């Protein structure tokens, strides 16, 4: 197992294995490593941030990209496009609907999911349009950046 996974709480690794097994797909070290890392995060991470945090896991950028795509396709994580147009990934897509608010700090670019903030229940779209997913992005400053002021 990757060294970085050893430093994570065992419960995240166990949860990652369980979630991946539930897809009936092969449980691989890269999938477990990436999902366990994301399960342990409060904020969403970019591909680069994940690569950096798993640097000792010997995951090349292409493998990481494929793992993130696989996790997204199997609804174990969701990806969020920030105001800076960089994708960020967050665990828990299968645990709650993706239709929730996201907050992105305009200073440090940290992105967080707010699953407890209610969204409008029904939006009326013009005839012929059908909603499949709603994204709400709130921009402002996070608590850490507010303290630094």
Tab-separated table of N, CA, C and O in Angstrom, residues 1 5 7 10 19 27 31 34 43 50 61-62 66 68 76 94 96 102 112 115 121 135 143 146:
chain	number	residue	atom	x	y	z
A	1	UNK	N	0.847	-1.176	0.000
A	1	UNK	CA	0.000	0.000	0.000
A	1	UNK	C	0.890	1.236	0.000
A	1	UNK	O	1.988	1.228	0.502
A	5	UNK	N	-1.117	6.564	2.086
A	5	UNK	CA	-2.333	5.937	2.593
A	5	UNK	C	-2.112	5.486	4.031
A	5	UNK	O	-3.012	5.566	4.858
A	7	UNK	N	-0.495	7.001	6.256
A	7	UNK	CA	-0.616	8.138	7.155
A	7	UNK	C	-2.053	8.619	7.297
A	7	UNK	O	-2.345	9.398	8.167
A	10	UNK	N	-7.244	5.002	9.028
A	10	UNK	CA	-7.641	3.724	8.458
A	10	UNK	C	-9.096	3.745	8.018
A	10	UNK	O	-9.445	3.135	7.021
A	19	UNK	N	-16.568	1.559	-0.768
A	19	UNK	CA	-17.265	2.267	-1.849
A	19	UNK	C	-16.872	1.720	-3.215
A	19	UNK	O	-17.716	1.550	-4.093
A	27	UNK	N	-10.743	-3.307	-7.115
A	27	UNK	CA	-10.206	-2.399	-6.103
A	27	UNK	C	-8.702	-2.301	-6.364
A	27	UNK	O	-7.986	-3.286	-6.219
A	31	UNK	N	-6.908	3.792	-6.936
A	31	UNK	CA	-8.292	4.191	-6.662
A	31	UNK	C	-8.505	4.393	-5.168
A	31	UNK	O	-9.098	5.381	-4.735
A	34	UNK	N	-6.506	7.609	-3.872
A	34	UNK	CA	-7.105	8.891	-4.243
A	34	UNK	C	-8.422	9.098	-3.506
A	34	UNK	O	-8.658	10.171	-2.934
A	43	UNK	N	-12.136	20.356	1.953
A	43	UNK	CA	-12.320	21.140	0.743
A	43	UNK	C	-12.054	20.289	-0.494
A	43	UNK	O	-11.483	19.214	-0.389
A	50	UNK	N	-3.981	17.140	-5.567
A	50	UNK	CA	-4.024	15.703	-5.256
A	50	UNK	C	-2.683	15.075	-5.558
A	50	UNK	O	-2.138	14.317	-4.748
A	61	UNK	N	0.780	11.731	-13.549
A	61	UNK	CA	-0.385	12.576	-13.826
A	61	UNK	C	-1.463	11.904	-14.682
A	61	UNK	O	-2.654	12.119	-14.455
A	62	UNK	N	-1.072	11.090	-15.639
A	62	UNK	CA	-2.059	10.428	-16.501
A	62	UNK	C	-2.851	9.396	-15.707
A	62	UNK	O	-4.076	9.310	-15.835
A	66	UNK	N	-6.888	9.413	-14.960
A	66	UNK	CA	-7.778	8.273	-15.234
A	66	UNK	C	-8.521	7.823	-13.986
A	66	UNK	O	-9.703	7.470	-14.039
A	68	UNK	N	-9.299	9.711	-11.392
A	68	UNK	CA	-10.317	10.729	-11.090
A	68	UNK	C	-11.514	10.614	-12.030
A	68	UNK	O	-12.659	10.753	-11.597
A	76	UNK	N	-18.412	8.316	-7.154
A	76	UNK	CA	-17.769	8.287	-5.840
A	76	UNK	C	-17.183	9.643	-5.496
A	76	UNK	O	-16.953	9.948	-4.320
A	94	UNK	N	-21.855	10.088	-4.112
A	94	UNK	CA	-22.869	9.065	-3.898
A	94	UNK	C	-23.558	9.183	-2.562
A	94	UNK	O	-24.581	8.553	-2.329
A	96	UNK	N	-24.493	12.230	-1.192
A	96	UNK	CA	-25.461	13.311	-1.250
A	96	UNK	C	-25.583	13.757	-2.699
A	96	UNK	O	-24.707	13.530	-3.498
A	102	UNK	N	-21.459	25.401	-3.787
A	102	UNK	CA	-20.007	25.349	-3.623
A	102	UNK	C	-19.536	26.753	-3.290
A	102	UNK	O	-20.093	27.736	-3.789
A	112	UNK	N	-15.113	24.585	-1.281
A	112	UNK	CA	-15.789	23.755	-0.294
A	112	UNK	C	-17.221	23.501	-0.739
A	112	UNK	O	-17.860	24.377	-1.306
A	115	UNK	N	-23.358	21.285	1.638
A	115	UNK	CA	-24.508	20.407	1.403
A	115	UNK	C	-25.702	20.796	2.265
A	115	UNK	O	-26.809	20.326	2.020
A	121	UNK	N	-35.964	24.663	-4.999
A	121	UNK	CA	-36.436	23.317	-5.309
A	121	UNK	C	-36.828	23.150	-6.765
A	121	UNK	O	-36.645	22.113	-7.345
A	135	UNK	N	-25.634	23.762	-10.542
A	135	UNK	CA	-24.421	24.146	-9.826
A	135	UNK	C	-24.574	25.567	-9.330
A	135	UNK	O	-24.977	26.448	-10.090
A	143	UNK	N	-12.633	31.557	5.901
A	143	UNK	CA	-12.236	31.965	7.254
A	143	UNK	C	-10.732	32.195	7.411
A	143	UNK	O	-10.316	33.143	8.094
A	146	UNK	N	-9.880	35.500	5.820
A	146	UNK	CA	-10.450	36.589	6.614
A	146	UNK	C	-9.599	36.876	7.836
A	146	UNK	O	-9.479	38.022	8.263
